[in-house]
Short mmCIF file of C-alpha atoms and ligand atoms in Angstrom, two decimals:
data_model
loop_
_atom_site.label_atom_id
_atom_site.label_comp_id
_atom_site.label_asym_id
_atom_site.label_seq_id
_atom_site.Cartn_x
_atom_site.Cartn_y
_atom_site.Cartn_z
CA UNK A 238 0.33 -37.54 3.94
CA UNK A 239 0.00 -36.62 7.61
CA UNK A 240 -4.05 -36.98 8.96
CA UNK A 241 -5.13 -34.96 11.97
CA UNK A 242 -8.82 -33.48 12.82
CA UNK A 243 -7.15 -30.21 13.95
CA UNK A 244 -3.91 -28.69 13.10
CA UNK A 245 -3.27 -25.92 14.92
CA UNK A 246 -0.06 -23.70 13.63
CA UNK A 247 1.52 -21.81 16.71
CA UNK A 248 2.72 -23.13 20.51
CA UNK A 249 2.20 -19.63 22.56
CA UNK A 250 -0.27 -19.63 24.84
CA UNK A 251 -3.11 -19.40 22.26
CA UNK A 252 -2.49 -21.99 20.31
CA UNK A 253 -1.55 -24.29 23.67
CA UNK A 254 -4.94 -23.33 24.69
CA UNK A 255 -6.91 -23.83 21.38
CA UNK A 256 -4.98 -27.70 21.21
CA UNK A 257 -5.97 -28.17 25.07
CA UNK A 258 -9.63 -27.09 24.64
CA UNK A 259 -10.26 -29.37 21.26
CA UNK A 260 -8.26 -32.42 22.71
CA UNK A 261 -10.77 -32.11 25.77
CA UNK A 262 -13.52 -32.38 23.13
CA UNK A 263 -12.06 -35.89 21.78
CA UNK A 264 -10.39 -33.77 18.45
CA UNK A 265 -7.22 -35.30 17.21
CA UNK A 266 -4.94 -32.32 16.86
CA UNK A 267 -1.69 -31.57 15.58
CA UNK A 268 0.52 -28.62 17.20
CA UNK A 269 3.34 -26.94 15.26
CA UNK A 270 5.62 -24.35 16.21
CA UNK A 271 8.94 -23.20 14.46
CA UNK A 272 10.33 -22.95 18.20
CA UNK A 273 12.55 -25.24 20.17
CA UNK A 274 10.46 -25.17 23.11
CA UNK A 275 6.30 -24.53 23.27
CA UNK A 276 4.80 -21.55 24.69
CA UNK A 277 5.85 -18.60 22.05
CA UNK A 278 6.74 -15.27 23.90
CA UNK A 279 5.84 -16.90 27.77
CA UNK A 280 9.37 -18.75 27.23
CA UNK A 281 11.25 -15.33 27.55
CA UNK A 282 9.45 -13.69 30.64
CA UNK A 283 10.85 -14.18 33.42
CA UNK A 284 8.37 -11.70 35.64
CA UNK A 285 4.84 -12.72 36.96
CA UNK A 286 2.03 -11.73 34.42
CA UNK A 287 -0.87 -9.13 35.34
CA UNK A 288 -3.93 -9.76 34.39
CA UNK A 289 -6.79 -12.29 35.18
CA UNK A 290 -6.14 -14.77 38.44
CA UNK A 291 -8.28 -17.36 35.92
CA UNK A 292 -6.01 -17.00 33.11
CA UNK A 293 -2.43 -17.53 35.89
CA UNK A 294 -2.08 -13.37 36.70
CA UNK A 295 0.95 -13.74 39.30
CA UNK A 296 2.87 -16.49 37.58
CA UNK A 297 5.65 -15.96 35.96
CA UNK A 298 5.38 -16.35 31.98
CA UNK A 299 7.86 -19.06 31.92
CA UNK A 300 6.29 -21.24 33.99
CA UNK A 301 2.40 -20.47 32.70
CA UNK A 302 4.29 -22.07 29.39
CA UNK A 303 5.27 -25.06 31.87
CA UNK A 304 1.96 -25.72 32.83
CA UNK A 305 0.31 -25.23 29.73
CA UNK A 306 2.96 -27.53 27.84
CA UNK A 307 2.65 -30.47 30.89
CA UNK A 308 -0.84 -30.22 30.40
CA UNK A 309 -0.47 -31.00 26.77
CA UNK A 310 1.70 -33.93 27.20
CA UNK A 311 -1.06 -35.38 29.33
CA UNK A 312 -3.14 -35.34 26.27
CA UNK A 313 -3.24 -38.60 24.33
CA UNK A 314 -4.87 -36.75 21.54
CA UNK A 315 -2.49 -34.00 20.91
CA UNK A 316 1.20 -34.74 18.93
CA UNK A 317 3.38 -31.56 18.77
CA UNK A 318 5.97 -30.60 16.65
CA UNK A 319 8.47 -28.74 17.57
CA UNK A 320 11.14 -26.77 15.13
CA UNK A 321 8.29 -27.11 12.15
CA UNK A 322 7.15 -23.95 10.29
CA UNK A 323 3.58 -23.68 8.26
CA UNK A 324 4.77 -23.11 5.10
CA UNK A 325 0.93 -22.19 3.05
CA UNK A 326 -1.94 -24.21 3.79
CA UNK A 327 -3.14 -25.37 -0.09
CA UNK A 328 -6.54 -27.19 -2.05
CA UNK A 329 -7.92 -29.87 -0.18
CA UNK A 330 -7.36 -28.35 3.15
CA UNK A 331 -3.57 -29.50 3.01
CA UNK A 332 -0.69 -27.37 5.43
CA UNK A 333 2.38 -27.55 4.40
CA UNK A 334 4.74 -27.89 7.23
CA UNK A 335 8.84 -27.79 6.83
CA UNK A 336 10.34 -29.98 9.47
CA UNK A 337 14.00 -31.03 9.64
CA UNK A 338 14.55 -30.17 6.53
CA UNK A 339 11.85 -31.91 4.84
CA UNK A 340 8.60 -30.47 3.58
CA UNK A 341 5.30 -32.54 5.13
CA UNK A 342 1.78 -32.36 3.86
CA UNK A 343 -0.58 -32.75 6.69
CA UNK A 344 -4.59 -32.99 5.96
CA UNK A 345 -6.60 -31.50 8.29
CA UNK A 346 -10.39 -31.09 8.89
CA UNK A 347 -9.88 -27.60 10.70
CA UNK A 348 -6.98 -25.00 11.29
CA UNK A 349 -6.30 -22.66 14.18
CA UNK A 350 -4.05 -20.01 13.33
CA UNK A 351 -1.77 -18.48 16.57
CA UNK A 352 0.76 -17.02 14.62
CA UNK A 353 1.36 -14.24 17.65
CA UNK A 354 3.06 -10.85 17.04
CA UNK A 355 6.01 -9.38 15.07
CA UNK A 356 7.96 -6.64 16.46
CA UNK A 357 7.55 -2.98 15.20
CA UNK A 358 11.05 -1.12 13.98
CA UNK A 359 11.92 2.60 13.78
CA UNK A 360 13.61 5.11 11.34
CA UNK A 361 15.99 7.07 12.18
CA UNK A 362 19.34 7.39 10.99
CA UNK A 363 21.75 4.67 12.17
CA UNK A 364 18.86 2.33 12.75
CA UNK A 365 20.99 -0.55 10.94
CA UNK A 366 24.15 -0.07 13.48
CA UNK A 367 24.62 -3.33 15.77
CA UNK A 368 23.39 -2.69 19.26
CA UNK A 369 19.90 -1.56 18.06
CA UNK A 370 17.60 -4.38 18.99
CA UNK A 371 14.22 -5.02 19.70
CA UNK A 372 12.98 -6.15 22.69
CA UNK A 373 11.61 -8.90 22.01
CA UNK A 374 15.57 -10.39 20.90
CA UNK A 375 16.86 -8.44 24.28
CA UNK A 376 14.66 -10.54 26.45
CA UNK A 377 15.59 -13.79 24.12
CA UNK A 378 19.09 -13.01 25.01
CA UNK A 379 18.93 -12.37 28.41
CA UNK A 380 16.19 -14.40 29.73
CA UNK A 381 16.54 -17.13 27.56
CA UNK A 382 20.57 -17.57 26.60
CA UNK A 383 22.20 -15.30 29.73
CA UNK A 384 23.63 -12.90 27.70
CA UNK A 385 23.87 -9.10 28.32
CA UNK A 386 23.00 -7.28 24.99
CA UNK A 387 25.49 -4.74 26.56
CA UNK A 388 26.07 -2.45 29.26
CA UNK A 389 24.50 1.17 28.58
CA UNK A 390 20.99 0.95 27.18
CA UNK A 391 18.53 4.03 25.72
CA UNK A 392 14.85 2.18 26.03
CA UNK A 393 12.36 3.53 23.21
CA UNK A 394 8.76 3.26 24.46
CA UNK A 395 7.18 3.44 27.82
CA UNK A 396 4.42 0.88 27.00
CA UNK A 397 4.30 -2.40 29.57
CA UNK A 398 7.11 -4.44 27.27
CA UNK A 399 9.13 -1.10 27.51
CA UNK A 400 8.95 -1.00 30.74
CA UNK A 401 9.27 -4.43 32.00
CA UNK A 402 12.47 -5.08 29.77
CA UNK A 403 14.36 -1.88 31.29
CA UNK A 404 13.48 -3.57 34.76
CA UNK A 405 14.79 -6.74 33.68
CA UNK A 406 18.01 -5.11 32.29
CA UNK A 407 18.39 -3.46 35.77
CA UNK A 408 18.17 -6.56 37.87
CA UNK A 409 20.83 -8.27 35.15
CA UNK A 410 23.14 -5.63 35.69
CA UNK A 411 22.90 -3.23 33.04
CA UNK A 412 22.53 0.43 33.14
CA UNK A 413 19.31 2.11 31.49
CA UNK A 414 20.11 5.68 30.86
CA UNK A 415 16.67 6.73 29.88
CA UNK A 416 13.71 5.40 28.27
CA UNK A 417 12.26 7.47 25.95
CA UNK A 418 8.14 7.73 24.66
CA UNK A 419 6.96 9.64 22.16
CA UNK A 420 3.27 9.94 23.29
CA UNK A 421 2.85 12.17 26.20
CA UNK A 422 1.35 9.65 28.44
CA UNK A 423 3.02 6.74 29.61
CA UNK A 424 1.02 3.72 28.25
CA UNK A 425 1.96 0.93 30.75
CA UNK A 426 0.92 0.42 34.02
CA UNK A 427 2.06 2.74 36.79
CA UNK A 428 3.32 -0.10 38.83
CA UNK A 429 6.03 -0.81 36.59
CA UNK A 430 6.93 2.97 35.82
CA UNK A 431 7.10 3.83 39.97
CA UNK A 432 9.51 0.61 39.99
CA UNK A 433 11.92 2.07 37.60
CA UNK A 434 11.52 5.69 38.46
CA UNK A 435 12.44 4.62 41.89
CA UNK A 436 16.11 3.21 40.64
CA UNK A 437 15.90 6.81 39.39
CA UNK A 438 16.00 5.81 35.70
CA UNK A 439 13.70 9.29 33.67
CA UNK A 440 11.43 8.76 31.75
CA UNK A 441 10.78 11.16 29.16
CA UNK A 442 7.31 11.37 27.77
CA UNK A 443 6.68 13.59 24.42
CA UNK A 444 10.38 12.38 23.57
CA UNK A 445 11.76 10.06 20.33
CA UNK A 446 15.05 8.64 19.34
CA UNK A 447 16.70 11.03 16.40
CA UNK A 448 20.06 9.35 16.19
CA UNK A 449 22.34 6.97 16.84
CA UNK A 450 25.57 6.95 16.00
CA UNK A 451 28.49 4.76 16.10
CA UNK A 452 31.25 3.39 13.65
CA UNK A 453 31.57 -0.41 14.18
CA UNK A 454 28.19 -0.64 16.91
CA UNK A 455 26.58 1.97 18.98
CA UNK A 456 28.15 4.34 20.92
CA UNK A 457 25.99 6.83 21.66
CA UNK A 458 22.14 8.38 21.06
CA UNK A 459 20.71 11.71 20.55
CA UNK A 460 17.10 12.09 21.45
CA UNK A 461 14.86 14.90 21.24
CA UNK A 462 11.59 16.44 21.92
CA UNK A 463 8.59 16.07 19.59
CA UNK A 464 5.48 18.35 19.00
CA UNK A 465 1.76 17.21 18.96
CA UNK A 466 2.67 16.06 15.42
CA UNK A 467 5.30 14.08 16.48
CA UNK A 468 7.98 16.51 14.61
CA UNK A 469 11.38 16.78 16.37
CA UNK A 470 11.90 20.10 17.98
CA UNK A 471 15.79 21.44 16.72
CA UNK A 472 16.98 22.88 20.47
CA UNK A 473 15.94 20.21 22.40
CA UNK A 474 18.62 17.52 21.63
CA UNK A 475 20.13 15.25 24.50
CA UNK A 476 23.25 12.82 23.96
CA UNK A 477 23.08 9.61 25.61
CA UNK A 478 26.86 7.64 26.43
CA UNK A 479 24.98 4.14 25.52
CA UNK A 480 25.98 1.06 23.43
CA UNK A 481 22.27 -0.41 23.09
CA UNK A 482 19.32 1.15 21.75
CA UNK A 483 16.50 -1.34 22.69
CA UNK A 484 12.88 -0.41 20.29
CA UNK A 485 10.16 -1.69 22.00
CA UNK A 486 7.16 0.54 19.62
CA UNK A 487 4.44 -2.08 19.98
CA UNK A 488 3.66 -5.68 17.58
CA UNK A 489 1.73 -6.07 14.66
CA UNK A 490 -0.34 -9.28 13.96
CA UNK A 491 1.82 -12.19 12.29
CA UNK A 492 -0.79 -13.04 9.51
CA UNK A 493 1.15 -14.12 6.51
CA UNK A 494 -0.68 -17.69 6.19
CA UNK A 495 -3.90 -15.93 6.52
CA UNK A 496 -3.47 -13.99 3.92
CA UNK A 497 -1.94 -16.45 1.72
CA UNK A 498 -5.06 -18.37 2.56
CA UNK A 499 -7.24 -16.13 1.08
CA UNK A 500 -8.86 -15.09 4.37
CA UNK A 501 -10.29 -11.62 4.10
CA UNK A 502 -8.77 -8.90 6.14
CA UNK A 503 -9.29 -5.51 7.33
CA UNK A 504 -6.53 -2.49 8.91
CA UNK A 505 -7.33 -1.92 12.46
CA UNK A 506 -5.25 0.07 14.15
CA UNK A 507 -6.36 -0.39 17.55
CA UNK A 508 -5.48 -3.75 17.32
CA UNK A 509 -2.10 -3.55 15.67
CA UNK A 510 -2.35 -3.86 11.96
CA UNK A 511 -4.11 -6.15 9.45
CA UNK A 512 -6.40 -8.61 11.04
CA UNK A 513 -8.82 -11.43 9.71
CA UNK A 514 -12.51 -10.35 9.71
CA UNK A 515 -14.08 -13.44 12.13
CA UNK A 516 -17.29 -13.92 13.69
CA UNK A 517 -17.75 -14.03 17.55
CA UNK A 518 -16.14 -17.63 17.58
CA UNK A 519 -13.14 -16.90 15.87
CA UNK A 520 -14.10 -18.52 12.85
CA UNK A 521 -12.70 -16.77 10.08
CA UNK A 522 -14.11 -16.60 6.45
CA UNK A 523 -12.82 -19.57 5.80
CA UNK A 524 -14.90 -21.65 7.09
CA UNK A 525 -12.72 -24.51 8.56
CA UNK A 526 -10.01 -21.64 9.47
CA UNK A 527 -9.91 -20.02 12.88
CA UNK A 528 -7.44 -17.11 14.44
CA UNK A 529 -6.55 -17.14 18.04
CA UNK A 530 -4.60 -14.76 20.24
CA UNK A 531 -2.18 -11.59 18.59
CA UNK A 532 -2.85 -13.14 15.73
CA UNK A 533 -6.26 -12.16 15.76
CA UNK A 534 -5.10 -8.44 16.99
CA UNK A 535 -2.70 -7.60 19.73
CA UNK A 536 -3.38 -7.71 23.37
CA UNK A 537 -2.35 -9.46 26.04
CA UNK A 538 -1.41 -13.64 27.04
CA UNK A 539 -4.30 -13.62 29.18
CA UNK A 540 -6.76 -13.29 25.95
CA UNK A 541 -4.69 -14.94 24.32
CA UNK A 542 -5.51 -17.88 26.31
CA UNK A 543 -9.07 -17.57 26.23
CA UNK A 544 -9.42 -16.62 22.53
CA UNK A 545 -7.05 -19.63 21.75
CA UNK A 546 -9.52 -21.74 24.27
CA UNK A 547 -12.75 -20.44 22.34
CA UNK A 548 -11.33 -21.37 18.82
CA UNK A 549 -9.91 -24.30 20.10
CA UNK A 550 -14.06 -25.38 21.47
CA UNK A 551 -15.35 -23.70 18.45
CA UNK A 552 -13.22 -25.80 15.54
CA UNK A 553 -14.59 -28.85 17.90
CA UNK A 554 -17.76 -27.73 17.64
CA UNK A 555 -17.27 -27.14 13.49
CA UNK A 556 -16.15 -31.01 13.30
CA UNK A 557 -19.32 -32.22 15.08
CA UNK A 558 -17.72 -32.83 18.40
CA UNK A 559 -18.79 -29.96 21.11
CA UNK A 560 -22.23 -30.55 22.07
CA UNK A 561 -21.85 -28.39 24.81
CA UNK A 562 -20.20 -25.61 22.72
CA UNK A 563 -22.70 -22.68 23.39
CA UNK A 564 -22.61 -22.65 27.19
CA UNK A 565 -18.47 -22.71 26.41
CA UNK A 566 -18.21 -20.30 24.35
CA UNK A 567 -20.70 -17.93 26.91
CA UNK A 568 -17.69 -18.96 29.41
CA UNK A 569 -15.26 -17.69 27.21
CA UNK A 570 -16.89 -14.52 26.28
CA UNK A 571 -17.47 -13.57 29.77
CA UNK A 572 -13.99 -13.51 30.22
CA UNK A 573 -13.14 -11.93 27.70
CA UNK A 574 -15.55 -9.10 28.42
CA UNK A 575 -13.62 -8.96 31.99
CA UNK A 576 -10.21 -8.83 30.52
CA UNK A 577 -11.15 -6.04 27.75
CA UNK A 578 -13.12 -4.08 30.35
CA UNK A 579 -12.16 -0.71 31.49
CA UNK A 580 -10.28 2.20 29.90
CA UNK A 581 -7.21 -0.06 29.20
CA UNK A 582 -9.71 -2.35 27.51
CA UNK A 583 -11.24 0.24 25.33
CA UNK A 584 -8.84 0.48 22.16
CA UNK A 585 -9.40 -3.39 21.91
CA UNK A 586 -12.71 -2.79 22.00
CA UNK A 587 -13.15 -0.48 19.43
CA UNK A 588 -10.94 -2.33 17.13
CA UNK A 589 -12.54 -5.23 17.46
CA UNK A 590 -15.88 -3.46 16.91
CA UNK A 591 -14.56 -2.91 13.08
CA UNK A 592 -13.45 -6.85 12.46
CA UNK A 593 -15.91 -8.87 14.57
CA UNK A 594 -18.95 -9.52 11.94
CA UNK A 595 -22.11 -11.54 13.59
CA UNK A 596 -21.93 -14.35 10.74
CA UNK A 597 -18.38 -15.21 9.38
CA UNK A 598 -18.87 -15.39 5.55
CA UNK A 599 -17.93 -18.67 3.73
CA UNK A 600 -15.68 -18.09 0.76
C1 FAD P 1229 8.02 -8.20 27.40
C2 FAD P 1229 6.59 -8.73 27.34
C3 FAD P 1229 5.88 -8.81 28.53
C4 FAD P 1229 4.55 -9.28 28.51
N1 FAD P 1229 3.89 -9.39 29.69
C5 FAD P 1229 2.62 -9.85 29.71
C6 FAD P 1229 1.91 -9.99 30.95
O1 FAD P 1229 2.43 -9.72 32.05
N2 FAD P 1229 0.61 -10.41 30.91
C7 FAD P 1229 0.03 -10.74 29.72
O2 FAD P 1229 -1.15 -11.15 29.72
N3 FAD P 1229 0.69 -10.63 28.53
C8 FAD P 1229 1.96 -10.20 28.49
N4 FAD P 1229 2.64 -10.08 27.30
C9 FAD P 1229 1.94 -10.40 26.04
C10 FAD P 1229 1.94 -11.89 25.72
O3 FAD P 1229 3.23 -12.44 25.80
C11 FAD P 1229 1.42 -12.12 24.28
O4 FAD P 1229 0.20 -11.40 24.12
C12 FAD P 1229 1.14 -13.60 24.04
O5 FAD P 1229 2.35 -14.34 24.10
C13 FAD P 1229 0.46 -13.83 22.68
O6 FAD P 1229 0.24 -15.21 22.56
P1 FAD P 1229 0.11 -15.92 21.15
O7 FAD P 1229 -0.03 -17.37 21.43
O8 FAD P 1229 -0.93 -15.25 20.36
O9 FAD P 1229 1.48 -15.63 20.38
P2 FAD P 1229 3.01 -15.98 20.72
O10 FAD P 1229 3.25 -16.14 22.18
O11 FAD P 1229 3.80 -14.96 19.99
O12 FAD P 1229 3.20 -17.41 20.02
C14 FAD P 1229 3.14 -17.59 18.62
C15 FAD P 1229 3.96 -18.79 18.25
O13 FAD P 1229 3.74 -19.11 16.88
C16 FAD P 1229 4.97 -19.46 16.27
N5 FAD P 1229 4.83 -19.30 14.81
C17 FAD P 1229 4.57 -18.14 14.13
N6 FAD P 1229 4.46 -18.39 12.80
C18 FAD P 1229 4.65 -19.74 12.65
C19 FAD P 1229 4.64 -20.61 11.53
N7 FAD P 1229 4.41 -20.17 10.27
N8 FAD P 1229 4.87 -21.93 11.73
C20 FAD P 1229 5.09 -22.41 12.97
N9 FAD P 1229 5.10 -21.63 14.08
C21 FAD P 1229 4.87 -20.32 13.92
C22 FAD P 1229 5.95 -18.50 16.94
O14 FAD P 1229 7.29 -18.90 16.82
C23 FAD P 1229 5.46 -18.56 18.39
O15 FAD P 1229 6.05 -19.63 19.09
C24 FAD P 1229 3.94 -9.65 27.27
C25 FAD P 1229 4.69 -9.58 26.06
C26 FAD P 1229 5.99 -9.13 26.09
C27 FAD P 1229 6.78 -9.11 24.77
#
C-alpha cells in the first residue's frame, strides 16, 4: 500500500496547480495522470493562451505545461506518475491506480479530482467513416506527432477550439474549405475569426454538417442550413471536395470517478454536462474529495489553474495544514470573479449558480 496526504488524479493545468498549491503548504502529494507527459490539453497547443496575464495569457500552452511541470519537479513533496490511470477510489479512502500493468492501492488523506474534458461527437450519417475526427485528436496529431490528418478539411463549430484548430491546420499546410456553426453567432473571439476570414476561409453561421460520404474514408461533405430549431432546410445543400471532417461541438466534464465515488451531481448545461455539487472551496460532498478545473464544469486553462490552486489550498487546509487558508482562498476567488466576468463570463456564471451550495454536505 502506497501512503500520500494528497493524491491528486489528473496532470493538466488544474491538477498541476492543486499539487503545487498543497506541496507549498508542506502536504505530501501524489500526482497521476494516464499521459506520457504532464500538463493534459496545454501539451497540444501550440498558440499563446488568452486570458488572465496572472494565470500566463500570451504563452503558449505548451510551454505554460513547461513551467508548471519544472515547477513541480522543484517540489520535494510532490512524486508524479506518469502513464497511471485512477481506476475507482474504494472504503478506507483507497485509489486504485493501474500503472505498468499492475494495479496499486494508494491511501490517501484527501483527493483532488482534475479529470478535464471529453470531447462532444455528432450524428449524422457517415459519422463512423475514417477522416472524421475530433479536434482534440487533430491537434494531438499535428501538434504533438507532426502528422497532417489530411489535406481538405470541413471544420464543425466556430467556438475558440474551432477556430484556433482551422488556424493551426492553415499554418501546417492544409486547406480548410469551410467551417461550419450551427448557432447563428459565432461563439469565439473575433480575433481568431478576422484571422481566418482574412485567409478567406467562410464561415457559415446558422449552418450544420448533414453528410459525409465516402467508401473507404471521406471524400466529400454536404452541409446545409438549419432553422431556429436547428432542423435542416431541404434546398440549401452545399458539397464540400474534403477528406477530413474535424467536430469540434464543445467538452463535457470527465466525471466517471466522481460518480463512482458516490459524489452527488447535478446537469448543468452551462457548464457542459453533469457536474459535482461543491461548496465555494471545491470541496465536494465527500468530504475529503475535491474537483478542480473542467472537471468541475468547462471553461477555460486559466480557471483551471486557479480552481486547481484553490482545491489544492483548500484539501491543505482540510488536513490541518493551511493556516492561512481564508486570505488564499479570497485570492483565488478574486480571480476567479475577474476571469468569469463579463458577457463571456456569464453562462459560467449561471451554471455555477445551480451547483455551488454555501456548505458542501458530508455523505
Ligand atoms: C484547442 C484548444 C484551445 C484552447 N485554448 C485555450 C486558451 O487559449 N486559453 C485558455 O485559458 N484555455 C484554453 N483551452 C482550454 C484549456 O485547455 C482547458 O480548459 C484546460 O486544459 C482544462 O484543464 P484541466 O486540468 O481541467 O484538464 P485537462 O487539461 O484536460 O487535464 C486532465 C488530465 O487528466 C487526465 N486524466 C483523466 N482521467 C484520468 C484518470 N482516470 N486517471 C489518470 N489521469 C486521468 C487526462 O489524461 C489529462 O491529462 C483550450 C482548449 C482547447 C482544446
Amino acid at each position: 500500500m502506497f501512503r500520500t496526504e494528497l493524491a491528486v488524479v489528473g496532470a493538466g493545468p488544474a491538477g498541476l496547480s492543486a499539487a503545487l498549491a498543497a506541496a507549498e503548504c508542506g502536504v505530501a502529494t501524489l500526482i497521476v495522470d494516464n499521459g506520457s507527459t504532464p500538463g493534459g490539453q496545454l501539451v497540444k497547443q501550440t498558440h499563446k493562451f488568452f486570458g488572465s496575464k496572472a494565470e500566463h495569457a500570451g504563452t503558449r500552452g505548451i510551454d505554460i505545461a513547461r513551467l508548471l511541470a519544472g515547477e513541480l519537479q522543484r517540489s520535494p513533496q510532490v512524486e508524479y506518475w506518469s502513464e497511471s490511470t485512477a481506476l475507482g477510489y474504494y472504503e478506507d479512502q483507497v485509489l486504485l491506480v493501474e500503472r505498468e500493468g499492475r494495479a496499486h492501492a494508494v491511501h490517501c488523506d484527501a483527493l483532488v479530482v482534475a479529470t478535464g474534458a471529453a470531447e462532444r461527437y455528432l450524428v449524422f450519417p457517415g459519422n463512423d467513416l475514417p477522416g472524421v475526427y475530433g479536434a482534440g485528436a487533430v491537434q494531438t496529431l499535428m501538434n504533438v506527432h507532426g502528422v497532417k490528418p489530411g489535406e481538405r478539411v470541413l471544420m464543425v463549430g466556430a467556438g475558440n477550439i474551432g477556430l484556433i484548430v482551422s488556424y493551426q491546420l492553415l499554418q501546417a499546410g492544409v486547406h480548410v474549405a469551410a467551417v461550419v456553426e450551427a448557432a447563428r453567432y459565432i461563439g469565439g473571439y473575433a480575433v481568431h475569426a478576422s484571422k481566418l476570414r482574412r485567409l478567406s476561409v467562410p464561415i457559415l453561421t446558422s449552418h450544420t454538417v448533414k453528410e459525409a460520404h465516402g467508401h473507404e474514408q471521406v471524400e466529400r461533405a454536404t452541409v446545409w442550413r438549419i432553422d431556429e430549431t436547428f432542423a435542416g432546410i431541404p434546398g440549401t445543400e452545399i458539397e464540400f471536395d474534403v477528406d477530413v471532417i474535424c467536430l469540434a461541438v464543445g467538452l463535457s466534464p470527465v466525471t466517471d470517478l466522481l460518480w463512482q465515488i458516490g459524489c452527488k451531481m447535478r446537469y448543468v448545461p452551462e457548464l457542459g454536462g453533469h457536474v459535482p455539487i461543491r461548496n465555494e472551496n471545491m470541496q465536494t460532498t465527500r468530504s475529503e474529495v475535491f474537483v478542480a478545473g473542467d472537471a468541475s464544469g468547462v471553461e477555460e486553462g486559466s480557471s483551471a489553474m486557479v480552481t486547481g490552486r484553490l482545491a489544492g489550498y483548500a484539501a491543505a487546509a482540510h488536513l490541518g495544514k493551511c493556516p492561512d487558508f481564508e486570505s488564499k482562498r479570497r485570492e483565488c476567488q478574486r480571480a476567479l470573479d475577474a476571469l468569469r466576468a463579463g458577457p463571456s463570463g456569464q453562462k459560467v456564471r449561471t451554471g455555477l449558480s445551480a451547483v455551488v451550495s454555501m456548505e458542501a454536505v458530508t455523505c
